[in-house]
Short mmCIF file of C-alpha atoms in Angstrom, two decimals:
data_model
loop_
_atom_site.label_atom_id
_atom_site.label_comp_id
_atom_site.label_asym_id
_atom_site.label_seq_id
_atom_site.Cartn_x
_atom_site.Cartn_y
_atom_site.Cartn_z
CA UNK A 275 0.00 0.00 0.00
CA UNK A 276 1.60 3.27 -0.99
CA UNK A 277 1.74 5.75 1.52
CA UNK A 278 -0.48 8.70 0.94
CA UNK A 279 0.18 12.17 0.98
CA UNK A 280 -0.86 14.72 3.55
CA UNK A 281 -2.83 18.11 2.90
CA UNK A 282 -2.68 20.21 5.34
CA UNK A 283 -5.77 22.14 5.91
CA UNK A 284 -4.39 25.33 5.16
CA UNK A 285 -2.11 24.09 2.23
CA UNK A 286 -0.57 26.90 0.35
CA UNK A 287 -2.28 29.18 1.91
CA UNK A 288 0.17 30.19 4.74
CA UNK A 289 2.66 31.88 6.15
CA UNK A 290 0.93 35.40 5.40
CA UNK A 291 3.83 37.99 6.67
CA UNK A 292 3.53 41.51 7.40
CA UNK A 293 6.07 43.54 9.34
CA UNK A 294 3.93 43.45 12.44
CA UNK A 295 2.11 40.43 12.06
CA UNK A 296 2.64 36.96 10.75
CA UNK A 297 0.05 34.54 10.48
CA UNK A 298 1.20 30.80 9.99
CA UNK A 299 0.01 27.00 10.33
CA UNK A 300 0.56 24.68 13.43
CA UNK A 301 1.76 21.81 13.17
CA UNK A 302 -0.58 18.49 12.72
CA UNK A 303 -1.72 17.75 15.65
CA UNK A 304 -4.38 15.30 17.15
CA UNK A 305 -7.19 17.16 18.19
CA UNK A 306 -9.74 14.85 20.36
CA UNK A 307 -13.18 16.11 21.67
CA UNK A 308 -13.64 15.20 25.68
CA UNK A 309 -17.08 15.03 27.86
CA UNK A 310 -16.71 12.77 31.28
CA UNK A 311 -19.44 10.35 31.45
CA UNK A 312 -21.81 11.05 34.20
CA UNK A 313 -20.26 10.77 38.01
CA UNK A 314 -16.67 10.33 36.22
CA UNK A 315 -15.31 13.50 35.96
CA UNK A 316 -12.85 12.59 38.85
CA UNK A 317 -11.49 9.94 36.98
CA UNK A 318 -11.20 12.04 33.46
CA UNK A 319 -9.24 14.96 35.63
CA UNK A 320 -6.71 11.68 37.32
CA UNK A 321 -6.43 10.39 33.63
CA UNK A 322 -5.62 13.96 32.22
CA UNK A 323 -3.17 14.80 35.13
CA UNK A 324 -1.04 11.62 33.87
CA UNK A 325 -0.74 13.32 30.77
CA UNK A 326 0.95 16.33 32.78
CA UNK A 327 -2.73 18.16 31.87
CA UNK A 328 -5.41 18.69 33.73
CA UNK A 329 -9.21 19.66 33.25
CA UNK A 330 -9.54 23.61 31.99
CA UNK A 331 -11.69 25.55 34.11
CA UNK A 332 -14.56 27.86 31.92
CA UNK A 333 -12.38 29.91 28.95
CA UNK A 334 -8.88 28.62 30.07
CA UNK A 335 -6.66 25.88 29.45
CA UNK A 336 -4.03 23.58 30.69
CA UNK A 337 -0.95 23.31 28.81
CA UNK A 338 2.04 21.22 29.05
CA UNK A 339 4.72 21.23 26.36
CA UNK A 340 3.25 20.42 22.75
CA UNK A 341 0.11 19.26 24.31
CA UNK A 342 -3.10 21.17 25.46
CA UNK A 343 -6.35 20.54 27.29
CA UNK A 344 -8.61 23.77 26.04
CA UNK A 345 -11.99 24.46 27.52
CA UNK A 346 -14.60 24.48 24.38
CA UNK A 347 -17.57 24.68 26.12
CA UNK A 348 -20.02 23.66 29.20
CA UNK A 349 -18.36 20.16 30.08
CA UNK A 350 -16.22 19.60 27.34
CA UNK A 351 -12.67 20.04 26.48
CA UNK A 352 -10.16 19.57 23.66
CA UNK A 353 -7.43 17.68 24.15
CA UNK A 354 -4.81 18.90 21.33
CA UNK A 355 -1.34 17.47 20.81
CA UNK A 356 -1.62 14.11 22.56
CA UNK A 357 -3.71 10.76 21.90
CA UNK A 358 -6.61 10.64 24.87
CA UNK A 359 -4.71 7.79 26.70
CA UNK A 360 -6.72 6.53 30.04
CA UNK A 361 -9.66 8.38 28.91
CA UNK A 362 -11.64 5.85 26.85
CA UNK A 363 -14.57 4.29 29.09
CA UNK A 364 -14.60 7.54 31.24
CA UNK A 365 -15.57 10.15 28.86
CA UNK A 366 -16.92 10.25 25.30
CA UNK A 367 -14.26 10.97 23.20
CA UNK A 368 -14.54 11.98 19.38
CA UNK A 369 -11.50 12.47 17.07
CA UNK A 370 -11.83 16.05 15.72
CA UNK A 371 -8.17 16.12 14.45
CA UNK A 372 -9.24 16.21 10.91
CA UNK A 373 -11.59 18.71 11.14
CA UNK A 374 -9.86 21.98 12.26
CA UNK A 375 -7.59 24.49 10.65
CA UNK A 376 -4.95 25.38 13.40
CA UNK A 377 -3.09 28.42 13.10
CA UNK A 378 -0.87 31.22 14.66
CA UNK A 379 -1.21 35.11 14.79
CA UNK A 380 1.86 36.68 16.36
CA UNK A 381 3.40 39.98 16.50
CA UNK A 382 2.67 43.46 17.74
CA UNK A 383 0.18 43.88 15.51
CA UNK A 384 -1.83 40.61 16.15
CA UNK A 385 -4.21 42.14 18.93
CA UNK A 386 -4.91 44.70 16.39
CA UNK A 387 -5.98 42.12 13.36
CA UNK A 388 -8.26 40.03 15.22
CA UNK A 389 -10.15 43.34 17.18
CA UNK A 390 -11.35 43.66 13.81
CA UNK A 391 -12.68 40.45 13.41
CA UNK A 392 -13.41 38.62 16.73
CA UNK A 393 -16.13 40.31 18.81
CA UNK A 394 -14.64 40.09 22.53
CA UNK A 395 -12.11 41.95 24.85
CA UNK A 396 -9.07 40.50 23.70
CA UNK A 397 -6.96 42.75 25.79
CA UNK A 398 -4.29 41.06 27.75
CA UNK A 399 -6.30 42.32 31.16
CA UNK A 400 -9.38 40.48 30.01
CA UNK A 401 -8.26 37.67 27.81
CA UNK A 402 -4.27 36.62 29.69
CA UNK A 403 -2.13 33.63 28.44
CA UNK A 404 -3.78 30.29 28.71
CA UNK A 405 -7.39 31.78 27.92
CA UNK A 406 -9.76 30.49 25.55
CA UNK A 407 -12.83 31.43 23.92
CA UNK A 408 -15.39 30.15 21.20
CA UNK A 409 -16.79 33.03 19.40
CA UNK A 410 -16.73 34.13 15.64
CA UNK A 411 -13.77 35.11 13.02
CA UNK A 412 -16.08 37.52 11.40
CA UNK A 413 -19.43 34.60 11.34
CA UNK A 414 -16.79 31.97 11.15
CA UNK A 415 -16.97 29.53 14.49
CA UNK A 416 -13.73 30.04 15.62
CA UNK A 417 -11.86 28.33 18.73
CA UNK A 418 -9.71 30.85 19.83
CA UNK A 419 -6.38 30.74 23.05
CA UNK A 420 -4.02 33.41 23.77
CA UNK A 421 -0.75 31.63 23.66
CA UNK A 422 1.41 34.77 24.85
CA UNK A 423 1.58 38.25 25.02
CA UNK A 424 1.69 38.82 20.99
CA UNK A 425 0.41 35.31 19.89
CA UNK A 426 -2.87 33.76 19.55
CA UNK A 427 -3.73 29.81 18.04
CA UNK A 428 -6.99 30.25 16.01
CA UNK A 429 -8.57 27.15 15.23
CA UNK A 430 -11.46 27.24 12.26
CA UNK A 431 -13.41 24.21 10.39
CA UNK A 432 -10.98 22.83 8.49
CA UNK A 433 -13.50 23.68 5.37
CA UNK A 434 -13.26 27.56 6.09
CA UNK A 435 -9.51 27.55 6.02
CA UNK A 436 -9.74 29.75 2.75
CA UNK A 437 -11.99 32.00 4.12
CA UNK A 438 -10.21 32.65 7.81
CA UNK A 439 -6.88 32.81 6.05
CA UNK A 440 -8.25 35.45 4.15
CA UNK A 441 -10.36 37.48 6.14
CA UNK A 442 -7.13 37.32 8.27
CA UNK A 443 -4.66 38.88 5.56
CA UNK A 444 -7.60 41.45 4.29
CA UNK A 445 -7.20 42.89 8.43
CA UNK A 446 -3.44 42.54 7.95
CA UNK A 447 -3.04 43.74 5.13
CA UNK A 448 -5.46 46.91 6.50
CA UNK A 449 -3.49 47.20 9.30
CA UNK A 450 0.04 47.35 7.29
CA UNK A 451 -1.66 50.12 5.06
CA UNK A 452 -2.39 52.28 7.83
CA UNK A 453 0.87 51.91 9.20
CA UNK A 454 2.36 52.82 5.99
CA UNK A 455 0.74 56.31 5.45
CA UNK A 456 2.02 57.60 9.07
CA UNK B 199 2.08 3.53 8.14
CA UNK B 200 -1.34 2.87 7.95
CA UNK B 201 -4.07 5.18 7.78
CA UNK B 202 -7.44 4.19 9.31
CA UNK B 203 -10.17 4.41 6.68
CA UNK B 204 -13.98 3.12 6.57
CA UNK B 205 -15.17 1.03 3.64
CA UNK B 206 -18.67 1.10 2.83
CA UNK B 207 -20.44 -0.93 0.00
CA UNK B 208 -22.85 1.62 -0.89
CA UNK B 209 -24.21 2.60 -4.57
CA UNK B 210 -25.75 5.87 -5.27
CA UNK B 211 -24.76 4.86 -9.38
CA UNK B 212 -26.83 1.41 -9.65
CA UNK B 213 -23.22 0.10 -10.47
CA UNK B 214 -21.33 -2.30 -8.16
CA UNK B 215 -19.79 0.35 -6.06
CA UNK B 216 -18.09 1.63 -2.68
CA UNK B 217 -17.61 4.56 -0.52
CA UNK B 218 -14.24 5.29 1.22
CA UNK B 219 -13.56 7.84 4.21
CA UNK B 220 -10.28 8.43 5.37
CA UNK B 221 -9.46 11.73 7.28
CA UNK B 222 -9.57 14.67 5.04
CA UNK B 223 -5.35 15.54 4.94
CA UNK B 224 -5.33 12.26 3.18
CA UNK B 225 -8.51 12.96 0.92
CA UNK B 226 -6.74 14.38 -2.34
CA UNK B 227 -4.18 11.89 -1.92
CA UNK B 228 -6.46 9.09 -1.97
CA UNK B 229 -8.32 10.85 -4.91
CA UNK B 230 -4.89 10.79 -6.91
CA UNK B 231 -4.02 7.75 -6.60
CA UNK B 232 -7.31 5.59 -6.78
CA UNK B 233 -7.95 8.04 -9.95
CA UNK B 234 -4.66 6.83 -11.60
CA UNK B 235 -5.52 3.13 -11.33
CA UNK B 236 -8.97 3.95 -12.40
CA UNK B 237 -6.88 5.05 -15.41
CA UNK B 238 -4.69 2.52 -15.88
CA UNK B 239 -7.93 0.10 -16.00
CA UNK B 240 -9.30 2.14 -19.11
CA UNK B 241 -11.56 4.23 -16.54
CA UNK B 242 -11.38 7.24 -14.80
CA UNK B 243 -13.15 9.78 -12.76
CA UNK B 244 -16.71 11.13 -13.19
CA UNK B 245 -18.70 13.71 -12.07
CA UNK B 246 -21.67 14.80 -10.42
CA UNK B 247 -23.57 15.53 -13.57
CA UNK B 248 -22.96 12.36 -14.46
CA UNK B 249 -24.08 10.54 -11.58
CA UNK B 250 -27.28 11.93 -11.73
CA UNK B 251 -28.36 11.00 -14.59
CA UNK B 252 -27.15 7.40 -13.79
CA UNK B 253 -29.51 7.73 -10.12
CA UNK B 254 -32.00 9.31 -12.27
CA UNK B 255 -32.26 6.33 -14.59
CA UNK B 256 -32.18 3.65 -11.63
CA UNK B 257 -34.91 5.74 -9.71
CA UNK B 258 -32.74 6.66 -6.79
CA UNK B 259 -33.98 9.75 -5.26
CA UNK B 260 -32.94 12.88 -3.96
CA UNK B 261 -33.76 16.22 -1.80
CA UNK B 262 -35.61 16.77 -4.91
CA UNK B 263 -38.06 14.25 -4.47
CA UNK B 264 -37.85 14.03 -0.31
CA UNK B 265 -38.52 18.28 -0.19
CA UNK B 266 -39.96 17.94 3.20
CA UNK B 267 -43.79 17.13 1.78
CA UNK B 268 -43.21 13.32 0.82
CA UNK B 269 -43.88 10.10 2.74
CA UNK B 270 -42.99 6.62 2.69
CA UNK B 271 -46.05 5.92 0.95
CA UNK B 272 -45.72 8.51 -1.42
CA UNK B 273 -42.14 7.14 -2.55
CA UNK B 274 -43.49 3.87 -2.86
CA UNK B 275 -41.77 2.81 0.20
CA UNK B 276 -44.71 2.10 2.95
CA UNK B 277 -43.40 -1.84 2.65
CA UNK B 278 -40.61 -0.74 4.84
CA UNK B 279 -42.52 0.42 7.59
CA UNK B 280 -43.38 -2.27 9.82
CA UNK B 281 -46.84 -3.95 9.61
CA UNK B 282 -46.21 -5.19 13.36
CA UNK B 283 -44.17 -2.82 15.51
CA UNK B 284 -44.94 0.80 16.68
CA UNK B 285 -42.05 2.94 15.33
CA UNK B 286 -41.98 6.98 15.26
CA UNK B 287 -44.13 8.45 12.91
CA UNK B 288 -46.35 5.18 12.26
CA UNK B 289 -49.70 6.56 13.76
CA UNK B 290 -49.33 10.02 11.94
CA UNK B 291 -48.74 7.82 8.72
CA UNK B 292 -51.89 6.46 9.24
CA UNK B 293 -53.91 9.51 9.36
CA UNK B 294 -56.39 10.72 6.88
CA UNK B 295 -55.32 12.39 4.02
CA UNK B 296 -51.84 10.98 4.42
CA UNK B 297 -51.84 7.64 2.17
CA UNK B 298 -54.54 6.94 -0.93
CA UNK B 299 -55.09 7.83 -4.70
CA UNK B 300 -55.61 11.43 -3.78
CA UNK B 301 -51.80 11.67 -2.90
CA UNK B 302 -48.74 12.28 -5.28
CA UNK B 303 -46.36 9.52 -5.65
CA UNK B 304 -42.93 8.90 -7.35
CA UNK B 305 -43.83 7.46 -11.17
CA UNK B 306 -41.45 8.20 -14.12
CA UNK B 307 -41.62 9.99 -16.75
CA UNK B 308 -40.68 9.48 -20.41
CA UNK B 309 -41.91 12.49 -23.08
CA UNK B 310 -43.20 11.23 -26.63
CA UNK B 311 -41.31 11.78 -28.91
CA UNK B 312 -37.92 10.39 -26.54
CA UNK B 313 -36.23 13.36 -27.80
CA UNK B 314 -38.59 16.01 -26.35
CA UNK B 315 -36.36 18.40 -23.62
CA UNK B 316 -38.74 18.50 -20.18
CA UNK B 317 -37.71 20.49 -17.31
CA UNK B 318 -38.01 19.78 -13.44
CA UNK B 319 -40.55 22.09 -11.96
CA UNK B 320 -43.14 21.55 -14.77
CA UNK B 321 -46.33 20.03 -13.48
CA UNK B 322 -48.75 17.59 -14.87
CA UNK B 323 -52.06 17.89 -15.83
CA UNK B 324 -54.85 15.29 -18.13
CA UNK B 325 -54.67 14.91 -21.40
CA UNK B 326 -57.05 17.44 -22.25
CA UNK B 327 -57.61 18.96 -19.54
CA UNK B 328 -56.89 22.68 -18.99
CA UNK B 329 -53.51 23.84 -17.35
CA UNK B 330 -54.64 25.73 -14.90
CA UNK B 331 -54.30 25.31 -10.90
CA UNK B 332 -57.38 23.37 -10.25
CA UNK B 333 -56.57 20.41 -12.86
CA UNK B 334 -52.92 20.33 -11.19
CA UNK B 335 -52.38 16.78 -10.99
CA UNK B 336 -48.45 17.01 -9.60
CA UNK B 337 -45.26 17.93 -10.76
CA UNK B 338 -41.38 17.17 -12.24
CA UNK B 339 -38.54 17.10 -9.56
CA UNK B 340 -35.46 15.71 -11.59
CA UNK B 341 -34.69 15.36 -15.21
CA UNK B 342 -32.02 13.91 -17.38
CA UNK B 343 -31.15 13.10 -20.90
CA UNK B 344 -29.96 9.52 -20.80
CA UNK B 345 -27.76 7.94 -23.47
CA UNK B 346 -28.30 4.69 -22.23
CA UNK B 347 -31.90 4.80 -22.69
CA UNK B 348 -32.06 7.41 -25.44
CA UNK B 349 -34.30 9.57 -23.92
CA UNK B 350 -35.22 12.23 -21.79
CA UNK B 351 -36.11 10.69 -18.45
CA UNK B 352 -37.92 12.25 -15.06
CA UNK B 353 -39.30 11.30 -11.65
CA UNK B 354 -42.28 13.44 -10.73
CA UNK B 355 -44.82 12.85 -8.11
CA UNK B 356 -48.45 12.31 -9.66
CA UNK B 357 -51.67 11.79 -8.00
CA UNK B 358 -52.24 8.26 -7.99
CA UNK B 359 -49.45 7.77 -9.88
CA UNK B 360 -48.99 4.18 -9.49
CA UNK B 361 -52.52 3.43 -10.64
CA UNK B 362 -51.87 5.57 -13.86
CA UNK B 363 -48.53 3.52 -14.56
CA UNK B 364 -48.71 2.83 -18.20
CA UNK B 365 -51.24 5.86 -19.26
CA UNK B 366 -50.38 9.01 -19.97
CA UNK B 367 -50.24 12.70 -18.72
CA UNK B 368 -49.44 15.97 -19.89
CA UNK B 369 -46.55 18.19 -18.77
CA UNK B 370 -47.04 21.74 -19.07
CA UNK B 371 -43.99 24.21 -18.13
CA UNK B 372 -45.85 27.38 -17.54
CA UNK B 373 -41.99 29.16 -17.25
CA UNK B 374 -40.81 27.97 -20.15
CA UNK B 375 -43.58 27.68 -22.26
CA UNK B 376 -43.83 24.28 -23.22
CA UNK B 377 -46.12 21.52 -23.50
CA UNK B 378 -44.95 17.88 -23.48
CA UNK B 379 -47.24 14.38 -23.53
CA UNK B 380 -45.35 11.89 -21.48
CA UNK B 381 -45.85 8.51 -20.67
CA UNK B 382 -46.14 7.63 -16.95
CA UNK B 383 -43.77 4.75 -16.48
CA UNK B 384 -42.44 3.07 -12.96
CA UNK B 385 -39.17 5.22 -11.50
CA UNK B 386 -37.04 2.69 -12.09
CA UNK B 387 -36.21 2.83 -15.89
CA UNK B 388 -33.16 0.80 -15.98
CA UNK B 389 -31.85 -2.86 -14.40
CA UNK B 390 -34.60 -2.76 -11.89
CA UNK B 391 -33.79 -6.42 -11.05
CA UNK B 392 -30.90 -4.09 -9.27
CA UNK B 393 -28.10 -6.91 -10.58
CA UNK B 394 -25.81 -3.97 -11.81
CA UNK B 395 -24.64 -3.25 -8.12
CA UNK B 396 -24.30 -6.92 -7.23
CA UNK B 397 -22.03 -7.80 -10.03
#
């Protein structure tokens, strides 16, 4: 059997670079939806802790190394950048890895891009490292975490990769503009 | 390395057929290579076009036919609901109004001559009968021309269509203008003994 190929969701597509802002593509990574069955969530947090993770309280995350545990909503998490070992028969688990774009935003400029597309106080005071939030890229559904103080990862349906890369670069590219007349 | 993948023996073409998911990074690869041995066989891809004139010709149907309106018994398809159990739905099936001569069911369609263009959308009235909204007898949801068959072929939904299989009706296209007799046939117009897909 001949090995196949990989795509990557947002082949050809990235980097975008501007000189105060660079938007790029993570890595593959496994991306696994996580929901403790009823009465287990004890045993999911135990399970996640011997991945050096933890569960993420409401709009944060726990991160250790390559690997994540995101909050994505009430009672569920994503567990990105390591297989769900010690989890299966204590939570429902669906593999989502397939079906996200995953990228970065970094520089000075990045706040800047996405307060023109994402409609919440992404202002280090409101949104710090380690917090995450599911709201729109301009009416795309959009997982988004602040990774540091000028980088965010910005995870879209691995469909609308076209369309968040560009309404990404159109801000960027606004934002360079600007810049450029003084 | 192996890449997990689900196999499903499936045919939406009437031909002996499959349908393969593997996760989408390895999609277009897939697609390239199955493609090239497709080739290498004397075959090769085909479209969407395509394949629905092939469904249309076996009688498979579509959202065109299940709009939202349609019930088992209009499709022809009441067998599958159980005579015995209670399932979801069953009781409101049974309800006036809801199964009978009065409703529109799947038939086909063939226009005399074969090589008469009909459009979906047109709807059906009596030979002789006037084409106006009270003789409205049902209407076209899918046409194709099909070279197999040499003729223009649809599935339309007819009131007591499968009584009428074998007359005659008229299709009138009030958009377009046009005005087509067609013979009212059963949906399936080709292999309906359905041994294409088990070959």
């Amino acid at each position: 059997m001949p090995r196949l190929i990989e795509t990557a969701a947002c082949e050809g597509l990235l980097p975008v670079v501007l000189p105060e802002v660079r938007l790029s593509e993570l890595p593959f990574a496994p991306v696994t939806s996580v929901a403790a069955f009823a009465g287990k969530d004890r045993a999911v947090g135990m399970a996640l802790r011997k991945l050096s993770l933890g569960w993420p309280d409401p709009g944060r995350s726990v991160r250790a190394g390559e690997a994540a545990c995101l909050w994505t909503g009430r009672g569920q998490a994503f567990l990105i950048g390591a297989a769900p070992e010690g989890l299966a028969g204590v939570a429902a688990l669906t593999d989502q890895s397939d079906g996200w774009a995953r990228m970065r935003l970094q520089g000075p400029g990045a706040e800047a891009v996405l307060a023109r597309l994402v409609p919440i106080d992404l202002r280090v005071a409101a949104f710090p490292e380690g917090a995450v939030a599911r709201s729109g890229l301009n009416h795309m559904m959009m997982v988004l975490m602040r990774e540091g103080p000028q980088a965010f990862q910005i995870m879209v349906f691995r469909s609308m990769a076209g369309s968040a890369v560009h309404e990404l670069a159109v801000a960027m590219k606004a934002l360079a503009a600007r810049a450029a007349l003084g | 390395m192996e890449v997990e993948a689900r196999l499903f023996r499936i045919s939406f073409s009437g031909e002996a057929g499959y349908e393969i998911a593997v996760p989408a990074r390895f999609g277009a690869a897939l697609w390239r290579d199955l493609v090239a041995r497709a080739e290498s066989l004397g075959g090769g891809a085909y479209g969407m076009e395509a394949l629905n004139v092939l469904r249309i010709e076996k009688g498979f149907i579509t959202h065109a036919e299940i709009h939202g309106r349609v019930t088992a018994f209009d499709i022809g398809l009441q067998g599958m609901v159980s005579a015995k159990k209670d399932c979801i739905g069953k009781a409101a099936s049974q309800r006036p109004g809801l199964t009978g001569p009065e409703r529109e069911q799947l038939v086909g369609l063939r226009p005399i001559p074969a090589g008469r263009a009909i459009a979906a959308g047109a709807h059906l009235f009596d030979e002789g009968a006037a084409a106006v909204a009270s003789n409205d007898r049902g209407y076209v949801t899918s046409v194709c021309w099909s070279p197999t068959l040499r003729s223009h072929l649809a599935l339309a939904f007819l009131k007591d269509g499968r009584a009428r299989i074998g007359g005659r009706v008229k299709l009138v296209d009030h958009l377009r203008k046009a005005e087509v007799l067609c013979e009212v046939t059963h949906p399936v117009f080709f292999d309906p003994e359905g041994g294409r897909a088990r070959a």
